[in-house]
mmCIF file of C-alpha atoms in Angstrom:
data_model
loop_
_atom_site.group_PDB
_atom_site.id
_atom_site.type_symbol
_atom_site.label_atom_id
_atom_site.label_comp_id
_atom_site.label_asym_id
_atom_site.label_seq_id
_atom_site.Cartn_x
_atom_site.Cartn_y
_atom_site.Cartn_z
ATOM 1 C CA MET Z 1 -0.001 -0.005 0.004
ATOM 2 C CA ARG Z 2 2.829 2.405 0.847
ATOM 3 C CA LEU Z 3 4.344 1.737 -2.607
ATOM 4 C CA VAL Z 4 0.997 2.548 -4.275
ATOM 5 C CA ARG Z 5 0.814 5.862 -2.377
ATOM 6 C CA LEU Z 6 4.333 6.769 -3.392
ATOM 7 C CA LEU Z 7 3.614 6.019 -7.071
ATOM 8 C CA ALA Z 8 0.481 8.113 -6.972
ATOM 9 C CA ALA Z 9 2.339 11.030 -5.448
ATOM 10 C CA ALA Z 10 5.028 10.753 -8.105
ATOM 11 C CA LEU Z 11 2.462 10.768 -10.901
ATOM 12 C CA ILE Z 12 0.772 13.895 -9.446
ATOM 13 C CA ALA Z 13 4.132 15.659 -9.205
ATOM 14 C CA LEU Z 14 4.953 14.704 -12.795
ATOM 15 C CA ALA Z 15 1.637 16.009 -14.040
ATOM 16 C CA ALA Z 16 2.231 19.304 -12.259
ATOM 17 C CA VAL Z 17 5.580 19.607 -14.059
ATOM 18 C CA ILE Z 18 4.300 18.933 -17.572
ATOM 19 C CA VAL Z 19 1.082 20.987 -17.476
ATOM 20 C CA VAL Z 20 1.542 24.110 -19.611
ATOM 21 C CA VAL Z 21 -0.823 27.030 -19.175
ATOM 22 C CA LEU Z 22 -0.940 29.409 -22.130
ATOM 23 C CA PRO Z 23 -1.901 33.010 -21.349
ATOM 24 C CA SER Z 24 -5.125 34.316 -22.863
ATOM 25 C CA SER Z 25 -3.896 37.895 -22.824
ATOM 26 C CA PRO Z 26 -0.618 39.741 -22.374
ATOM 27 C CA ALA Z 27 0.595 40.958 -19.021
ATOM 28 C CA ALA Z 28 -0.980 44.300 -18.148
ATOM 29 C CA ALA Z 29 2.185 46.417 -18.205
ATOM 30 C CA HIS Z 30 4.353 48.503 -20.482
ATOM 31 C CA GLY Z 31 2.985 49.165 -23.992
ATOM 32 C CA SER Z 32 3.402 49.264 -27.769
ATOM 33 C CA VAL Z 33 2.432 51.116 -30.943
ATOM 34 C CA ILE Z 34 -1.071 49.772 -31.714
ATOM 35 C CA ASN Z 35 -1.823 51.759 -34.871
ATOM 36 C CA PRO Z 36 -0.193 51.172 -37.260
ATOM 37 C CA ALA Z 37 0.345 47.983 -35.310
ATOM 38 C CA SER Z 38 3.856 46.959 -34.348
ATOM 39 C CA ARG Z 39 4.825 43.575 -35.696
ATOM 40 C CA ASN Z 40 4.271 41.515 -32.596
ATOM 41 C CA TYR Z 41 1.176 43.451 -31.471
ATOM 42 C CA GLY Z 42 -0.369 42.910 -34.899
ATOM 43 C CA CYS Z 43 0.386 39.189 -34.731
ATOM 44 C CA TRP Z 44 -1.210 38.943 -31.258
ATOM 45 C CA GLU Z 45 -4.220 41.026 -32.287
ATOM 46 C CA ARG Z 46 -4.933 38.919 -35.399
ATOM 47 C CA TRP Z 47 -4.057 35.467 -34.080
ATOM 48 C CA GLY Z 48 -3.930 35.535 -30.269
ATOM 49 C CA SER Z 49 -7.260 33.745 -29.914
ATOM 50 C CA ARG Z 50 -6.319 31.127 -32.556
ATOM 51 C CA PHE Z 51 -2.546 31.100 -32.525
ATOM 52 C CA GLN Z 52 -2.465 27.400 -33.484
ATOM 53 C CA ALA Z 53 -4.677 27.841 -36.563
ATOM 54 C CA PRO Z 54 -2.929 26.121 -39.487
ATOM 55 C CA GLU Z 55 -4.231 28.699 -42.001
ATOM 56 C CA MET Z 56 -1.909 31.282 -40.447
ATOM 57 C CA ALA Z 57 0.971 29.644 -42.324
ATOM 58 C CA THR Z 58 -0.501 30.656 -45.693
ATOM 59 C CA GLU Z 59 -2.617 33.713 -44.771
ATOM 60 C CA ASP Z 60 -0.021 35.460 -42.587
ATOM 61 C CA PRO Z 61 3.342 33.675 -43.003
ATOM 62 C CA MET Z 62 5.501 36.266 -41.213
ATOM 63 C CA CYS Z 63 3.303 36.025 -38.144
ATOM 64 C CA TRP Z 64 3.390 32.255 -38.500
ATOM 65 C CA GLN Z 65 7.196 32.186 -38.334
ATOM 66 C CA ALA Z 66 7.117 34.524 -35.338
ATOM 67 C CA TRP Z 67 4.632 32.353 -33.412
ATOM 68 C CA GLN Z 68 6.746 29.303 -34.232
ATOM 69 C CA ALA Z 69 9.939 30.981 -33.129
ATOM 70 C CA ASN Z 70 8.670 32.247 -29.732
ATOM 71 C CA PRO Z 71 4.957 32.648 -28.857
ATOM 72 C CA ASN Z 72 5.942 34.741 -25.830
ATOM 73 C CA ALA Z 73 6.961 37.528 -28.185
ATOM 74 C CA MET Z 74 3.263 37.952 -29.005
ATOM 75 C CA TRP Z 75 1.778 37.198 -25.577
ATOM 76 C CA ASN Z 76 4.212 39.835 -24.264
ATOM 77 C CA TRP Z 77 3.654 42.316 -27.088
ATOM 78 C CA ASN Z 78 3.992 45.129 -24.534
ATOM 79 C CA GLY Z 79 7.435 44.130 -23.250
ATOM 80 C CA LEU Z 80 9.897 44.846 -26.101
ATOM 81 C CA TYR Z 81 12.279 47.149 -24.290
ATOM 82 C CA ARG Z 82 15.870 47.555 -23.090
ATOM 83 C CA GLU Z 83 17.071 49.159 -19.853
ATOM 84 C CA ASN Z 84 19.933 51.447 -18.912
ATOM 85 C CA LEU Z 85 21.087 52.373 -22.401
ATOM 86 C CA GLY Z 86 21.553 56.061 -21.517
ATOM 87 C CA GLY Z 87 19.910 57.176 -24.743
ATOM 88 C CA ASN Z 88 22.610 55.551 -26.904
ATOM 89 C CA HIS Z 89 20.159 53.692 -29.142
ATOM 90 C CA GLN Z 90 22.407 53.341 -32.196
ATOM 91 C CA GLY Z 91 25.297 52.119 -30.074
ATOM 92 C CA ASN Z 92 23.232 49.397 -28.444
ATOM 93 C CA VAL Z 93 20.875 48.323 -31.229
ATOM 94 C CA PRO Z 94 22.859 47.089 -34.271
ATOM 95 C CA ASP Z 95 21.742 47.378 -37.886
ATOM 96 C CA GLY Z 96 19.509 44.451 -38.784
ATOM 97 C CA GLN Z 97 18.270 44.126 -35.169
ATOM 98 C CA LEU Z 98 16.203 47.261 -34.858
ATOM 99 C CA CYS Z 99 12.819 45.497 -34.747
ATOM 100 C CA SER Z 100 13.910 43.285 -31.852
ATOM 101 C CA GLY Z 101 15.457 46.200 -29.966
ATOM 102 C CA GLY Z 102 18.894 44.613 -30.355
ATOM 103 C CA ARG Z 103 17.650 41.143 -29.367
ATOM 104 C CA ALA Z 104 15.811 42.378 -26.308
ATOM 105 C CA GLU Z 105 14.764 40.104 -23.480
ATOM 106 C CA GLY Z 106 17.326 37.435 -24.205
ATOM 107 C CA GLY Z 107 16.326 37.083 -27.864
ATOM 108 C CA ARG Z 108 12.571 36.690 -27.256
ATOM 109 C CA TYR Z 109 11.765 39.099 -30.092
ATOM 110 C CA ASN Z 110 14.377 38.024 -32.645
ATOM 111 C CA ALA Z 111 11.722 36.919 -35.162
ATOM 112 C CA MET Z 112 10.643 40.564 -35.466
ATOM 113 C CA ASP Z 113 13.842 41.164 -37.429
ATOM 114 C CA THR Z 114 13.064 38.526 -40.012
ATOM 115 C CA VAL Z 115 12.879 40.074 -43.455
ATOM 116 C CA GLY Z 116 9.755 39.282 -45.444
ATOM 117 C CA ASN Z 117 6.270 40.394 -46.418
ATOM 118 C CA TRP Z 118 4.858 41.358 -42.997
ATOM 119 C CA ARG Z 119 1.196 42.326 -43.232
ATOM 120 C CA PRO Z 120 1.084 46.125 -43.526
ATOM 121 C CA THR Z 121 -1.428 48.655 -42.292
ATOM 122 C CA ASN Z 122 -2.839 50.855 -45.052
ATOM 123 C CA VAL Z 123 -2.270 54.525 -44.208
ATOM 124 C CA GLY Z 124 -2.474 57.937 -45.849
ATOM 125 C CA THR Z 125 0.467 60.286 -46.065
ATOM 126 C CA SER Z 126 -0.810 62.220 -43.029
ATOM 127 C CA PHE Z 127 -2.200 60.393 -40.005
ATOM 128 C CA SER Z 128 -1.694 59.940 -36.252
ATOM 129 C CA LEU Z 129 0.388 57.077 -34.902
ATOM 130 C CA ARG Z 130 -1.020 55.724 -31.656
ATOM 131 C CA LEU Z 131 1.091 54.444 -28.752
ATOM 132 C CA GLN Z 132 -0.626 52.677 -25.844
ATOM 133 C CA ASP Z 133 0.994 52.833 -22.394
ATOM 134 C CA GLN Z 134 -0.680 50.234 -20.224
ATOM 135 C CA ALA Z 135 1.362 51.089 -17.109
ATOM 136 C CA SER Z 136 0.984 54.899 -17.459
ATOM 137 C CA HIS Z 137 4.732 55.452 -17.546
ATOM 138 C CA GLY Z 138 4.570 58.611 -19.652
ATOM 139 C CA ALA Z 139 7.521 59.626 -21.803
ATOM 140 C CA ASP Z 140 10.787 61.447 -21.558
ATOM 141 C CA TYR Z 141 10.497 61.534 -25.334
ATOM 142 C CA ILE Z 142 8.990 59.665 -28.301
ATOM 143 C CA ARG Z 143 10.686 59.672 -31.710
ATOM 144 C CA VAL Z 144 8.957 58.492 -34.871
ATOM 145 C CA TYR Z 145 10.984 57.643 -37.988
ATOM 146 C CA VAL Z 146 9.948 56.492 -41.453
ATOM 147 C CA THR Z 147 12.073 54.478 -43.877
ATOM 148 C CA ARG Z 148 13.538 56.345 -46.828
ATOM 149 C CA ALA Z 149 11.901 56.254 -50.276
ATOM 150 C CA GLY Z 150 13.119 53.214 -52.161
ATOM 151 C CA TYR Z 151 13.606 51.034 -49.068
ATOM 152 C CA ASP Z 152 11.743 47.740 -49.353
ATOM 153 C CA PRO Z 153 10.979 46.115 -45.973
ATOM 154 C CA THR Z 154 9.985 42.854 -47.742
ATOM 155 C CA THR Z 155 13.553 42.285 -48.976
ATOM 156 C CA GLN Z 156 15.909 44.466 -46.904
ATOM 157 C CA PRO Z 157 16.952 44.338 -43.226
ATOM 158 C CA LEU Z 158 16.375 47.596 -41.388
ATOM 159 C CA ARG Z 159 19.380 49.845 -40.719
ATOM 160 C CA TRP Z 160 19.655 53.183 -38.931
ATOM 161 C CA SER Z 161 20.744 54.807 -42.229
ATOM 162 C CA ASP Z 162 17.343 53.784 -43.709
ATOM 163 C CA LEU Z 163 15.452 56.020 -41.269
ATOM 164 C CA THR Z 164 14.328 59.638 -41.368
ATOM 165 C CA LEU Z 165 12.884 61.401 -38.283
ATOM 166 C CA VAL Z 166 9.352 62.651 -39.050
ATOM 167 C CA ASN Z 167 8.174 63.769 -35.568
ATOM 168 C CA GLN Z 168 9.114 63.743 -31.920
ATOM 169 C CA ILE Z 169 7.698 64.947 -28.645
ATOM 170 C CA GLY Z 170 9.496 65.735 -25.411
ATOM 171 C CA ASN Z 171 8.717 65.030 -21.786
ATOM 172 C CA THR Z 172 5.021 64.204 -21.571
ATOM 173 C CA PRO Z 173 3.568 62.932 -18.261
ATOM 174 C CA ALA Z 174 0.961 60.166 -18.478
ATOM 175 C CA SER Z 175 -1.600 62.612 -17.058
ATOM 176 C CA GLN Z 176 -1.453 64.476 -20.417
ATOM 177 C CA TRP Z 177 -2.153 61.313 -22.445
ATOM 178 C CA GLN Z 178 -5.608 60.161 -23.435
ATOM 179 C CA PRO Z 179 -7.421 57.544 -21.288
ATOM 180 C CA ALA Z 180 -7.379 54.023 -22.736
ATOM 181 C CA PRO Z 181 -9.167 50.769 -21.773
ATOM 182 C CA GLN Z 182 -5.907 49.848 -20.023
ATOM 183 C CA GLY Z 183 -3.672 52.733 -19.023
ATOM 184 C CA VAL Z 184 -3.316 55.671 -21.392
ATOM 185 C CA GLN Z 185 -2.513 56.336 -25.041
ATOM 186 C CA ILE Z 186 -1.115 59.139 -27.159
ATOM 187 C CA ASP Z 187 -1.578 60.107 -30.813
ATOM 188 C CA ILE Z 188 1.505 61.458 -32.587
ATOM 189 C CA PRO Z 189 0.814 63.247 -35.898
ATOM 190 C CA VAL Z 190 3.049 62.259 -38.813
ATOM 191 C CA SER Z 191 3.105 63.601 -42.349
ATOM 192 C CA VAL Z 192 5.089 62.076 -45.246
ATOM 193 C CA PRO Z 193 3.915 63.941 -48.394
ATOM 194 C CA GLY Z 194 4.225 62.172 -51.714
ATOM 195 C CA ARG Z 195 4.989 58.712 -50.374
ATOM 196 C CA THR Z 196 3.453 55.645 -51.992
ATOM 197 C CA GLY Z 197 3.893 51.894 -51.567
ATOM 198 C CA ARG Z 198 5.492 49.913 -48.803
ATOM 199 C CA ALA Z 199 7.457 51.413 -45.920
ATOM 200 C CA MET Z 200 8.059 51.039 -42.212
ATOM 201 C CA PHE Z 201 7.670 53.352 -39.230
ATOM 202 C CA TYR Z 202 10.143 52.961 -36.383
ATOM 203 C CA THR Z 203 9.224 54.354 -32.984
ATOM 204 C CA ILE Z 204 11.464 54.844 -29.968
ATOM 205 C CA TRP Z 205 9.619 55.469 -26.686
ATOM 206 C CA GLN Z 206 11.798 56.509 -23.783
ATOM 207 C CA ALA Z 207 9.611 55.850 -20.724
ATOM 208 C CA SER Z 208 9.754 58.292 -17.815
ATOM 209 C CA HIS Z 209 9.645 55.997 -14.796
ATOM 210 C CA MET Z 210 13.199 54.739 -15.340
ATOM 211 C CA ASP Z 211 15.821 54.406 -18.112
ATOM 212 C CA GLN Z 212 13.676 52.091 -20.217
ATOM 213 C CA SER Z 213 13.709 52.276 -24.039
ATOM 214 C CA TYR Z 214 11.034 50.634 -26.240
ATOM 215 C CA TYR Z 215 11.439 49.911 -29.961
ATOM 216 C CA PHE Z 216 8.619 49.293 -32.444
ATOM 217 C CA CYS Z 217 8.551 48.385 -36.119
ATOM 218 C CA SER Z 218 5.225 49.086 -37.875
ATOM 219 C CA ASP Z 219 4.815 47.956 -41.491
ATOM 220 C CA VAL Z 220 2.649 50.236 -43.654
ATOM 221 C CA ASN Z 221 1.415 50.626 -47.179
ATOM 222 C CA PHE Z 222 0.894 54.242 -48.294
ATOM 223 C CA GLY Z 223 -2.206 54.610 -50.365
ATOM 224 C CA GLY Z 224 -3.246 50.970 -49.939
ATOM 225 C CA SER Z 225 -6.608 49.553 -50.953
ATOM 226 C CA GLY Z 226 -7.793 48.693 -47.422
ATOM 227 C CA GLY Z 227 -10.819 50.463 -46.028
ATOM 228 C CA ASN Z 228 -13.299 52.466 -48.058
ATOM 229 C CA PRO Z 229 -11.565 53.334 -51.367
ATOM 230 C CA THR Z 230 -14.112 56.033 -52.239
ATOM 231 C CA ASN Z 231 -13.863 57.818 -48.913
ATOM 232 C CA PRO Z 232 -10.415 57.297 -47.315
ATOM 233 C CA PRO Z 233 -9.995 58.542 -43.751
ATOM 234 C CA THR Z 234 -8.075 61.772 -43.311
ATOM 235 C CA ASN Z 235 -5.985 62.494 -40.232
ATOM 236 C CA PRO Z 236 -4.255 65.905 -40.556
ATOM 237 C CA PRO Z 237 -1.632 66.593 -37.874
ATOM 238 C CA THR Z 238 -2.477 68.881 -34.938
ATOM 239 C CA ASN Z 239 -0.202 71.383 -33.216
ATOM 240 C CA GLN Z 240 -0.474 69.642 -29.867
ATOM 241 C CA PRO Z 241 0.579 65.966 -30.024
ATOM 242 C CA THR Z 242 -0.731 65.337 -26.520
ATOM 243 C CA ASN Z 243 -4.307 66.179 -27.611
ATOM 244 C CA PRO Z 244 -6.513 63.899 -29.693
ATOM 245 C CA PRO Z 245 -6.138 64.566 -33.416
ATOM 246 C CA THR Z 246 -8.978 66.339 -35.212
ATOM 247 C CA THR Z 247 -10.424 65.212 -38.507
ATOM 248 C CA PRO Z 248 -12.884 67.279 -40.556
ATOM 249 C CA PRO Z 249 -16.237 65.566 -41.136
ATOM 250 C CA THR Z 250 -16.596 63.917 -44.520
ATOM 251 C CA THR Z 251 -19.994 65.624 -45.069
ATOM 252 C CA PRO Z 252 -21.260 69.063 -43.898
ATOM 253 C CA PRO Z 253 -22.526 68.898 -40.291
ATOM 254 C CA ALA Z 254 -26.270 68.932 -39.838
ATOM 255 C CA GLY Z 255 -26.214 71.334 -36.905
ATOM 256 C CA PRO Z 256 -25.986 71.230 -33.123
ATOM 257 C CA GLY Z 257 -25.918 67.700 -31.746
ATOM 258 C CA SER Z 258 -24.731 66.264 -35.018
ATOM 259 C CA CYS Z 259 -21.808 63.917 -35.719
ATOM 260 C CA THR Z 260 -20.324 62.002 -38.620
ATOM 261 C CA ALA Z 261 -18.660 58.597 -38.772
ATOM 262 C CA THR Z 262 -15.895 57.510 -41.185
ATOM 263 C CA TYR Z 263 -14.993 53.851 -41.740
ATOM 264 C CA SER Z 264 -11.470 52.576 -42.441
ATOM 265 C CA GLN Z 265 -10.512 48.913 -42.858
ATOM 266 C CA VAL Z 266 -7.209 48.073 -41.107
ATOM 267 C CA GLY Z 267 -6.734 44.479 -42.296
ATOM 268 C CA SER Z 268 -8.522 41.313 -43.380
ATOM 269 C CA TRP Z 269 -7.974 37.558 -43.392
ATOM 270 C CA SER Z 270 -10.023 34.471 -44.246
ATOM 271 C CA GLY Z 271 -13.222 34.739 -42.307
ATOM 272 C CA GLY Z 272 -12.619 38.064 -40.611
ATOM 273 C CA PHE Z 273 -11.382 41.630 -40.715
ATOM 274 C CA GLN Z 274 -10.429 44.593 -38.534
ATOM 275 C CA ALA Z 275 -11.569 48.227 -38.961
ATOM 276 C CA ASP Z 276 -11.568 51.616 -37.285
ATOM 277 C CA VAL Z 277 -14.373 54.167 -37.190
ATOM 278 C CA ARG Z 278 -13.658 57.850 -36.562
ATOM 279 C CA VAL Z 279 -16.456 59.842 -34.933
ATOM 280 C CA THR Z 280 -16.385 63.621 -35.487
ATOM 281 C CA ALA Z 281 -18.584 66.184 -33.741
ATOM 282 C CA GLY Z 282 -20.447 68.763 -35.810
ATOM 283 C CA THR Z 283 -20.613 72.513 -35.246
ATOM 284 C CA ALA Z 284 -21.393 72.195 -31.527
ATOM 285 C CA ALA Z 285 -19.896 70.197 -28.664
ATOM 286 C CA ILE Z 286 -21.573 66.878 -27.903
ATOM 287 C CA ARG Z 287 -21.863 64.835 -24.703
ATOM 288 C CA SER Z 288 -22.314 61.415 -26.207
ATOM 289 C CA TRP Z 289 -22.561 59.630 -29.557
ATOM 290 C CA THR Z 290 -23.974 56.492 -31.115
ATOM 291 C CA VAL Z 291 -22.840 54.955 -34.400
ATOM 292 C CA THR Z 292 -24.916 52.350 -36.283
ATOM 293 C CA LEU Z 293 -23.105 50.063 -38.737
ATOM 294 C CA THR Z 294 -25.156 47.943 -41.113
ATOM 295 C CA PHE Z 295 -23.369 45.429 -43.319
ATOM 296 C CA GLY Z 296 -24.905 44.140 -46.512
ATOM 297 C CA GLY Z 297 -23.068 40.852 -46.857
ATOM 298 C CA GLY Z 298 -23.827 39.050 -43.600
ATOM 299 C CA GLN Z 299 -20.787 40.391 -41.752
ATOM 300 C CA GLN Z 300 -21.025 40.855 -37.999
ATOM 301 C CA VAL Z 301 -19.160 42.871 -35.378
ATOM 302 C CA ALA Z 302 -17.453 40.462 -33.018
ATOM 303 C CA GLN Z 303 -15.322 42.569 -30.702
ATOM 304 C CA VAL Z 304 -15.113 46.326 -30.046
ATOM 305 C CA TRP Z 305 -12.652 48.524 -28.154
ATOM 306 C CA ASN Z 306 -12.882 52.187 -27.078
ATOM 307 C CA ALA Z 307 -16.659 51.761 -27.180
ATOM 308 C CA SER Z 308 -19.435 49.301 -26.363
ATOM 309 C CA ALA Z 309 -21.722 47.555 -28.833
ATOM 310 C CA THR Z 310 -24.925 45.641 -29.197
ATOM 311 C CA THR Z 311 -25.590 43.615 -32.316
ATOM 312 C CA SER Z 312 -28.608 42.322 -34.163
ATOM 313 C CA GLY Z 313 -27.673 40.249 -37.129
ATOM 314 C CA SER Z 314 -25.543 42.383 -39.451
ATOM 315 C CA THR Z 315 -26.366 45.628 -37.649
ATOM 316 C CA ALA Z 316 -24.233 46.867 -34.739
ATOM 317 C CA THR Z 317 -25.099 49.825 -32.493
ATOM 318 C CA VAL Z 318 -21.919 51.230 -30.994
ATOM 319 C CA ARG Z 319 -21.906 53.744 -28.133
ATOM 320 C CA ASN Z 320 -19.064 55.780 -26.724
ATOM 321 C CA ALA Z 321 -17.044 54.696 -23.730
ATOM 322 C CA ALA Z 322 -17.190 56.810 -20.542
ATOM 323 C CA TYR Z 323 -14.019 58.655 -21.476
ATOM 324 C CA ASN Z 324 -14.602 59.551 -25.164
ATOM 325 C CA GLY Z 325 -18.249 60.588 -25.472
ATOM 326 C CA ALA Z 326 -17.722 64.314 -24.876
ATOM 327 C CA LEU Z 327 -16.253 66.014 -27.924
ATOM 328 C CA ASN Z 328 -15.725 69.691 -28.704
ATOM 329 C CA ALA Z 329 -17.066 71.040 -31.951
ATOM 330 C CA GLY Z 330 -15.108 69.477 -34.832
ATOM 331 C CA ALA Z 331 -13.159 67.152 -32.492
ATOM 332 C CA SER Z 332 -12.802 63.418 -33.139
ATOM 333 C CA THR Z 333 -12.321 60.117 -31.439
ATOM 334 C CA THR Z 334 -11.850 56.619 -32.777
ATOM 335 C CA PHE Z 335 -13.080 53.132 -31.921
ATOM 336 C CA GLY Z 336 -12.003 49.847 -33.464
ATOM 337 C CA PHE Z 337 -13.553 46.427 -33.945
ATOM 338 C CA LEU Z 338 -13.032 42.911 -35.228
ATOM 339 C CA GLY Z 339 -15.605 41.545 -37.660
ATOM 340 C CA SER Z 340 -16.519 38.106 -38.914
ATOM 341 C CA GLY Z 341 -17.208 37.284 -42.498
ATOM 342 C CA THR Z 342 -15.781 38.625 -45.719
ATOM 343 C CA SER Z 343 -14.649 42.233 -45.304
ATOM 344 C CA GLY Z 344 -16.983 44.897 -46.656
ATOM 345 C CA THR Z 345 -17.900 48.521 -46.133
ATOM 346 C CA PRO Z 346 -20.983 49.090 -43.977
ATOM 347 C CA THR Z 347 -23.548 51.837 -44.094
ATOM 348 C CA LEU Z 348 -22.916 54.203 -41.178
ATOM 349 C CA SER Z 349 -25.079 56.686 -39.301
ATOM 350 C CA CYS Z 350 -24.140 58.842 -36.303
ATOM 351 C CA THR Z 351 -26.314 60.487 -33.726
ATOM 352 C CA ALA Z 352 -25.281 62.606 -30.767
ATOM 353 C CA THR Z 353 -26.561 64.393 -27.658
ATOM 354 C CA THR Z 354 -25.588 67.880 -26.576
#
């Protein structure tokens, strides 16, 4: 009997050793560029709930190789940083290793440096890059670079000499950032006139709480076909990068209490898609807004952020979150969502209260 008890205890101990628990979401700390998505954030956003799906290998091969190399790079999309570099980024992050932050975290993010056709975000030549700070660190500074004309991220490793600084902000406490579902976020206007085709944005975020440097590669396609091709979103830069960007309504405002909504597709894959909707107040300030999206091809809204939604078939009614309902005249806010079905442009309507 004693031998049986010993064997049972050994089997229980062995089971405890071999059980693997996969996280369902990243640790709530640090942050990343979420639009245009950094490489590992984009892979987590598109595939985190189905990271073992075999179709990823053909639909999103660069994310597939990254998940195969180290799934923790995606689960910890908010942890790509180095410490105590004293601002010497070029001296500590070699050419060809910029997207991994110079092989940060013991090489966890090395697959981010792999050269290939990473799925890009379609952008205009003027828009606002969004950085989310889940731990509300704030910034000593944030620098945003774009790759030079002629650089091809699908065939060339990234070097410092490929980058041109397009905007930067100085010391910005987290209290000056916008509220986010977790922590805070900040929109940084960028403008790259005349650019077309593939490129990459490279963002350095120097956090304020300690000497901690974050590095983000975001693949983009200037003038891409994603979203509504007849009514592309416009995001002109503002003078104050710590304030939400403003976007003029796409149609003349109807009067006090009015708002408009503009749809932009971010990406798509077999059976699903991701999109953003920008809500803009009319000629008077508003206290709350409601956007109705109606799809004509059976698509459905599956998940929403920066807002709440109720759905009925192919119609979704989306209402502001507590922190982004009040907008000054002409001011804007954005919510995003994941949809199921083949991507398509919905009919939108916007109502507001004053």
